[in-house]
Amino acid sequence: MHRLIQSLVARLPLGFRVLYRQFLLRVVDLEALSIEADVERFLGQFAGVLILISLISALGAFFSTIAPPTTPEGWLALAWHMEQSAVATMMLVVGLLTVVSWDSTFPDRRDVMVLSPLPVAPRTILLAKVCASGALVCVAIAALNCASGFAWPLILGTHFAGLPGFARFCVAWWLTVVGASAFLYCSVLTVQGFSALLLPRRTFLLFSAILQLAAFGLFLGVYFIEPSFLSPAAFMAAKGSWWLACTPSYWFFALFNQVSGNLPADLAWLAWRGWIGLGVAVTGAAASLLLCYLRTMKKTVEEPDLVPGTHGWACTPRFGGSLQTAIVLFAFRSLVRSRQHRVVLAFYFSVAFALAIALLRHELSAPAPLPITPEFIVPTILMMTFSVIGLRNVFPLPISLTANWVLRTTQLCPPEKYIAATRRTQLIFAVLPVWIVSAFLSLSYRPWHQVAEHLVVLGLLGFAFAEVSLIGFHKVPFTCSYLPGKSNIQLTFWAFVFVLLILGVSFAPFEQSVLGKPVQYAELIAVLGAAAFGLWAFNHHRAKSAVLYFEEIPEEVITTLKLAYAPPNRNQGDTQDA
Amino acid sequence: MLELQSLYRSFRGIPAIADVSFQVAPGEIVGFLGPNGAGKSTTVKIVTGMLRPNDGRVLFEGQDVSKDMVAFRAAFGYVPEEAHLYNYLSGLEYLQLVGRLRGLGEALIEVKATRLLKLLHLESWQYSPISSYSKGMRQRVLLAAALLHDPKLLIFDEPLSGLDVVSARMFKDLLELLAAQGKAVLYISHVLEVVEQICSRVIVIAKGRILADAAPSDLTKLMKLPNLESVFAQLVEQQETRSVAQEIVEVMQIANG
Amino acid sequence: MKWVFFALLALTAWSNSALRFPEASGEVQGSLRVAGGLRVVVGIERSETRGWHTTLLRVDRSIVPGPPAPIAFRNSDFRISIDRFHLRCKGSAGKAALMLELRNVSKHFSSIPAVDDVSFTALPGEVTGYLGPNGSGKSTTMKMITGLIEITFGKILFQGKPIQDNPIAYRRRMGYVPEEPYLYNHLSGAEYLTMVAQLRGLPARESSERIDGMLRLLSLYDDRHASISGYSKGMRQKVLIVAALMHNPDLILLDEPFSGLDVASSLVLRSLIRELAARGKVVLFSSHELDTVERVCSHVVILHRGKLVADDSIERLRSLMELPTLEAIFSQLAVEQDTDSMARQIADLIHA
């Protein structure tokens, strides 16, 4: 079998095989995840995580045989729940994959410049890229469903229809999972391809960047927010709702049931939507890839490196002294224009974004006016925390590290001014947007003065968080080298989140009780203000004696070997050598 | 060996090059000079097959290259001006990639690549990723990649940039040897002193048209100018650089009182 | 006998000294143009004696900084005829000597000396070339002068003061063009230059005038809003040059500034370097293109394997070593390999 595969593989043209291996290594956007080209290990870890999830799900299946649901409704609910979650998880994983491997299927300028003088035909490049991306998606599908894709059909299929039911459920499961992934992947490809064709390049780059972040937020948001319907009745009740009509995971869920034969007749239209959607996505992706290769490769070569007629802003805003303005603008441009930073920031901001959307949904669905409750206070505080932590976690990632010589040779101000500029960046880009969004979201909450009081508290908390996050941060953001081994950020991050969640949840009722009582409120404000000011003063004092550093040097580990030195015996007579 | 016949190429209606014709015979080192924006890079892109000309053809050993681009590309080696490389590969891996794409056997690639890297003083760096290489080292990797498959036609675009004196001298010696072996070399550069030294013939292009196509000594004799630099300056109507320099220094010292 | 101290001050600043030593008895007179702020020590090696006591005259005089002024001196007691003297202005600690001096500078990377006991001076008004093959410690020395790397031993003095004493003031007056054009690729040319101006604390209007003016003269003005990632090598080099000169520095360090520039721009840069030197700046520039160095520099410093092997004007080197071009001098001093045989080996290998 192995030999057969090898002989088949050897028949493929050499250029295709070589390029396929190359592109497989690059499908994942290396820069976005700051991996130092050990992609195979990363892919292995990624597949391992998915296999683990699949095994856990399969274990759940076996546990359900121990305590099976007693009623047919119970079985139906279990079946529907598992099917919906399978489809939703698969779509989430594939969605995250598309975000992480954004643009990898289309030829970029470097590929064109490196490969076109070499004797490879453009269609080989296209095929190799498509196969490499496809391989990654296939690995994800296989890993995520290796165990659960057989365990659950076994349990559910045999319950509903015996042994042929198992086979049918298997087919339905795998078909749905593959179809959902293909749909998602191909629709993203279609959007990317057609926008590359239709838009001028500069607009396309901007659009692509925004789309990548929006897709990230969308996939995460939809996964967490979409409701799970556990019975046909619930489905009917929500039939008119726009959730059902628009969310593809329901289409594929209906498709699953159609193939496995359990679909209520009323929902057949959903399944058909799934089929149509799949067909449209696949054809669209094929068309856009072909057109892109035919046109874009030629356009990339012909295109001058510089687009004539680009213009800049006539005047840029000032953020204080010239040093402050320089650093704030630099931070802003780096965040906006660097893919790596955008993706990392998107992870944190999308959590905040999801919270904001949940709040918005709550607001829109409930009748106004609403009182200020912990349900409003806790999300705003969490949003503030996530955005401050997110921005702070992005600061150590360098951009164009070797270009920091210009900052070192123009270091004309004492380091405290640089640190003050960093603080300003943190305030302007993390605290201020969240504050504005919270203010906007609080529009339908009453009474006004309580809203205002909460916003003041939120502002002070944001200031305090920003100060805490900058303790010991004596560098200019994005200019210091990054030692991945040194960061235990992830661990501290999750610990921090956990602690904050507990603190926030317990602080919120206290704050709610204080709003509207002037004396206690004033006390609260005084305490918070003093804390914020104290932190600021502490940082300011430390900054005065700080030295800006631009290189993370690994700590020196000094080991003593404890060897003893025994000098040779010295007698008087020995000094005379014969 | 290489012949360009009346090439014409325009971008959005504006002609970039018009009626460009010249030849490069085996054993010749032909220099190709021109100011920025003269159409040099367009011509080079057409020769290497990255662009198609609107009119005219490129002949290699008598055959029109557009009929079999892949075979043409297998026969020439190209060192581009801007070093486009896959940064995440190591020097050796990059040479292996290029060698495999050119269809060389694995054992041959191994031998040639490692020995070439050793001769170019990159032995201790051959396993580090190219992102850690300096400019000169990347240039040498590109050079090795262009020479790996023993091509008949060599096209060099500013090959000496980033090379130190020793490497530059060695490269010049190498060029002479390769030309003596019967290869055709097209050498594009801005460094006129070097072009004057090594090229047997010089082609000057400006504003999309060929202005001169002769040996450097003939050019200097014909135009009664001392060296190639002055010939070039006259041909392309260069502005007075001394006054530009003075103006720059004056701008630098602007101070609003 | 009375010793009378003459002020014999020669200066190679504009190579234009009108120095006359008439052989008249009783009077020696001359006048010279002097750059303000120099303190010079001139040694007169030998002088013809016709029975007079003239052996070694060491003259040491500080000049108050100011515009160039003629200095007249007279001596009515001695007759001197001088047949050979060497003009070497060596600055030492004193007031306001605008020059860059390296004294016994060494740099060790984990006890391997990359730069070993290098001492030389770069004077204002002349262009000092700085040469050496790869691995000779050239870029390391440059980076030490800019302050990017710490010095292991020795001192670097600018205007007589070590640069570590007041690094901020030193950076204010230094302009540096690095060897490889590392720039922030995501910014546009104008954004990058504005950022550098803001980092240096230059007033906004003045700096934007300077930047626009220089970009126009270097024909980069139309592309200034395009992203640097699309710039060619020559354009990046021009951005670096503008960034290094925009604050009117007194010390200009150029590390291979000509690489990637087309003919017109490299000619402009050559004239620019000469012009900057003519205005009294200290220009230290290193390159691999020896022809350019020969044309632009009046004084060269050659490094080989971390040690200084030559520190003299080009004419003197030529006459000392009896070699016609700088390339020949350099090959003799600093090149060890037989490039011919290496080239032959490579050609054979390719053909295999």
GROMACS .gro file of N, CA, C and O in nm, chain A residues 270-318:
model
  196
  270LEU      N    1  -3.404   2.444   0.442
  270LEU     CA    2  -3.272   2.474   0.500
  270LEU      C    3  -3.165   2.385   0.438
  270LEU      O    4  -3.057   2.430   0.403
  271ALA      N    5  -3.201   2.257   0.423
  271ALA     CA    6  -3.103   2.164   0.365
  271ALA      C    7  -3.069   2.204   0.222
  271ALA      O    8  -2.953   2.200   0.181
  272TRP      N    9  -3.173   2.244   0.148
  272TRP     CA   10  -3.147   2.283   0.011
  272TRP      C   11  -3.060   2.406   0.005
  272TRP      O   12  -2.975   2.420  -0.082
  273ARG      N   13  -3.081   2.495   0.103
  273ARG     CA   14  -2.992   2.610   0.109
  273ARG      C   15  -2.848   2.566   0.124
  273ARG      O   16  -2.756   2.623   0.064
  274GLY      N   17  -2.829   2.465   0.208
  274GLY     CA   18  -2.694   2.413   0.227
  274GLY      C   19  -2.633   2.364   0.097
  274GLY      O   20  -2.520   2.400   0.063
  275TRP      N   21  -2.709   2.284   0.022
  275TRP     CA   22  -2.656   2.230  -0.104
  275TRP      C   23  -2.623   2.342  -0.201
  275TRP      O   24  -2.516   2.344  -0.264
  276ILE      N   25  -2.718   2.436  -0.211
  276ILE     CA   26  -2.696   2.545  -0.307
  276ILE      C   27  -2.574   2.627  -0.265
  276ILE      O   28  -2.489   2.662  -0.347
  277GLY      N   29  -2.568   2.654  -0.135
  277GLY     CA   30  -2.455   2.732  -0.086
  277GLY      C   31  -2.323   2.665  -0.118
  277GLY      O   32  -2.227   2.729  -0.162
  278LEU      N   33  -2.320   2.534  -0.097
  278LEU     CA   34  -2.197   2.460  -0.124
  278LEU      C   35  -2.158   2.470  -0.271
  278LEU      O   36  -2.042   2.498  -0.305
  279GLY      N   37  -2.258   2.450  -0.358
  279GLY     CA   38  -2.229   2.456  -0.500
  279GLY      C   39  -2.177   2.592  -0.542
  279GLY      O   40  -2.076   2.605  -0.613
  280VAL      N   41  -2.246   2.696  -0.492
  280VAL     CA   42  -2.205   2.832  -0.530
  280VAL      C   43  -2.064   2.861  -0.481
  280VAL      O   44  -1.980   2.915  -0.554
  281ALA      N   45  -2.036   2.820  -0.356
  281ALA     CA   46  -1.904   2.850  -0.300
  281ALA      C   47  -1.794   2.782  -0.379
  281ALA      O   48  -1.692   2.843  -0.412
  282VAL      N   49  -1.814   2.654  -0.411
  282VAL     CA   50  -1.708   2.581  -0.480
  282VAL      C   51  -1.684   2.637  -0.619
  282VAL      O   52  -1.569   2.660  -0.661
  283THR      N   53  -1.795   2.663  -0.693
  283THR     CA   54  -1.773   2.719  -0.827
  283THR      C   55  -1.711   2.856  -0.818
  283THR      O   56  -1.623   2.892  -0.896
  284GLY      N   57  -1.758   2.935  -0.721
  284GLY     CA   58  -1.701   3.068  -0.708
  284GLY      C   59  -1.552   3.063  -0.680
  284GLY      O   60  -1.472   3.139  -0.737
  285ALA      N   61  -1.513   2.970  -0.591
  285ALA     CA   62  -1.370   2.961  -0.558
  285ALA      C   63  -1.290   2.919  -0.679
  285ALA      O   64  -1.184   2.976  -0.708
  286ALA      N   65  -1.340   2.820  -0.753
  286ALA     CA   66  -1.266   2.774  -0.871
  286ALA      C   67  -1.251   2.887  -0.971
  286ALA      O   68  -1.142   2.911  -1.025
  287ALA      N   69  -1.363   2.958  -0.993
  287ALA     CA   70  -1.358   3.067  -1.091
  287ALA      C   71  -1.259   3.174  -1.047
  287ALA      O   72  -1.179   3.223  -1.126
  288SER      N   73  -1.266   3.211  -0.920
  288SER     CA   74  -1.180   3.322  -0.876
  288SER      C   75  -1.035   3.281  -0.879
  288SER      O   76  -0.949   3.361  -0.916
  289LEU      N   77  -1.003   3.156  -0.846
  289LEU     CA   78  -0.863   3.113  -0.851
  289LEU      C   79  -0.811   3.117  -0.994
  289LEU      O   80  -0.702   3.168  -1.020
  290LEU      N   81  -0.892   3.063  -1.086
  290LEU     CA   82  -0.846   3.061  -1.225
  290LEU      C   83  -0.824   3.202  -1.276
  290LEU      O   84  -0.720   3.234  -1.334
  291LEU      N   85  -0.924   3.287  -1.253
  291LEU     CA   86  -0.911   3.423  -1.301
  291LEU      C   87  -0.793   3.493  -1.238
  291LEU      O   88  -0.718   3.565  -1.303
  292CYS      N   89  -0.775   3.466  -1.109
  292CYS     CA   90  -0.663   3.530  -1.040
  292CYS      C   91  -0.532   3.490  -1.101
  292CYS      O   92  -0.446   3.572  -1.124
  293TYR      N   93  -0.516   3.362  -1.125
  293TYR     CA   94  -0.390   3.319  -1.180
  293TYR      C   95  -0.368   3.372  -1.319
  293TYR      O   96  -0.258   3.410  -1.356
  294LEU      N   97  -0.476   3.379  -1.395
  294LEU     CA   98  -0.456   3.428  -1.530
  294LEU      C   99  -0.422   3.575  -1.530
  294LEU      O  100  -0.338   3.622  -1.605
  295ARG      N  101  -0.489   3.650  -1.444
  295ARG     CA  102  -0.469   3.794  -1.451
  295ARG      C  103  -0.368   3.846  -1.349
  295ARG      O  104  -0.286   3.930  -1.379
  296THR      N  105  -0.379   3.797  -1.226
  296THR     CA  106  -0.302   3.862  -1.120
  296THR      C  107  -0.153   3.838  -1.134
  296THR      O  108  -0.074   3.926  -1.105
  297MET      N  109  -0.115   3.719  -1.178
  297MET     CA  110   0.028   3.696  -1.189
  297MET      C  111   0.090   3.791  -1.289
  297MET      O  112   0.197   3.846  -1.266
  298LYS      N  113   0.018   3.813  -1.397
  298LYS     CA  114   0.073   3.908  -1.494
  298LYS      C  115   0.072   4.048  -1.437
  298LYS      O  116   0.165   4.125  -1.453
  299LYS      N  117  -0.036   4.081  -1.367
  299LYS     CA  118  -0.046   4.215  -1.312
  299LYS      C  119   0.063   4.241  -1.210
  299LYS      O  120   0.120   4.350  -1.202
  300THR      N  121   0.095   4.137  -1.128
  300THR     CA  122   0.195   4.157  -1.024
  300THR      C  123   0.329   4.189  -1.085
  300THR      O  124   0.403   4.271  -1.035
  301VAL      N  125   0.362   4.121  -1.194
  301VAL     CA  126   0.493   4.145  -1.254
  301VAL      C  127   0.497   4.282  -1.319
  301VAL      O  128   0.592   4.356  -1.310
  302GLU      N  129   0.387   4.315  -1.389
  302GLU     CA  130   0.387   4.441  -1.462
  302GLU      C  131   0.380   4.559  -1.372
  302GLU      O  132   0.422   4.668  -1.405
  303GLU      N  133   0.320   4.537  -1.259
  303GLU     CA  134   0.289   4.651  -1.175
  303GLU      C  135   0.416   4.711  -1.122
  303GLU      O  136   0.502   4.641  -1.075
  304PRO      N  137   0.428   4.840  -1.126
  304PRO     CA  138   0.545   4.900  -1.064
  304PRO      C  139   0.535   4.881  -0.914
  304PRO      O  140   0.427   4.868  -0.860
  305ASP      N  141   0.647   4.880  -0.849
  305ASP     CA  142   0.646   4.863  -0.704
  305ASP      C  143   0.571   4.975  -0.637
  305ASP      O  144   0.511   4.958  -0.534
  306LEU      N  145   0.579   5.091  -0.697
  306LEU     CA  146   0.516   5.206  -0.634
  306LEU      C  147   0.396   5.247  -0.717
  306LEU      O  148   0.403   5.255  -0.838
  307VAL      N  149   0.288   5.271  -0.651
  307VAL     CA  150   0.170   5.317  -0.722
  307VAL      C  151   0.178   5.468  -0.732
  307VAL      O  152   0.186   5.536  -0.630
  308PRO      N  153   0.178   5.520  -0.853
  308PRO     CA  154   0.190   5.665  -0.863
  308PRO      C  155   0.065   5.733  -0.812
  308PRO      O  156  -0.045   5.678  -0.820
  309GLY      N  157   0.083   5.850  -0.763
  309GLY     CA  158  -0.033   5.929  -0.724
  309GLY      C  159  -0.085   5.898  -0.587
  309GLY      O  160  -0.190   5.948  -0.548
  310THR      N  161  -0.013   5.816  -0.510
  310THR     CA  162  -0.061   5.797  -0.372
  310THR      C  163  -0.035   5.924  -0.294
  310THR      O  164   0.066   5.989  -0.313
  311HIS      N  165  -0.126   5.957  -0.210
  311HIS     CA  166  -0.105   6.079  -0.132
  311HIS      C  167  -0.124   6.049   0.014
  311HIS      O  168  -0.192   5.954   0.052
  312GLY      N  169  -0.061   6.128   0.092
  312GLY     CA  170  -0.071   6.106   0.235
  312GLY      C  171  -0.163   6.207   0.299
  312GLY      O  172  -0.223   6.291   0.232
  313TRP      N  173  -0.175   6.198   0.428
  313TRP     CA  174  -0.258   6.293   0.500
  313TRP      C  175  -0.192   6.430   0.497
  313TRP      O  176  -0.074   6.443   0.513
  314ALA      N  177  -0.273   6.530   0.479
  314ALA     CA  178  -0.218   6.665   0.472
  314ALA      C  179  -0.163   6.706   0.607
  314ALA      O  180  -0.056   6.762   0.616
  315CYS      N  181  -0.236   6.677   0.712
  315CYS     CA  182  -0.183   6.710   0.843
  315CYS      C  183  -0.217   6.597   0.938
  315CYS      O  184  -0.323   6.537   0.930
  316THR      N  185  -0.126   6.566   1.024
  316THR     CA  186  -0.149   6.457   1.118
  316THR      C  187  -0.175   6.514   1.256
  316THR      O  188  -0.122   6.619   1.291
  317PRO      N  189  -0.255   6.447   1.333
  317PRO     CA  190  -0.284   6.499   1.467
  317PRO      C  191  -0.161   6.494   1.556
  317PRO      O  192  -0.070   6.415   1.534
  318ARG      N  193  -0.159   6.578   1.654
  318ARG     CA  194  -0.048   6.580   1.748
  318ARG      C  195  -0.097   6.521   1.879
  318ARG      O  196  -0.211   6.539   1.918
   0.00000   0.00000   0.00000
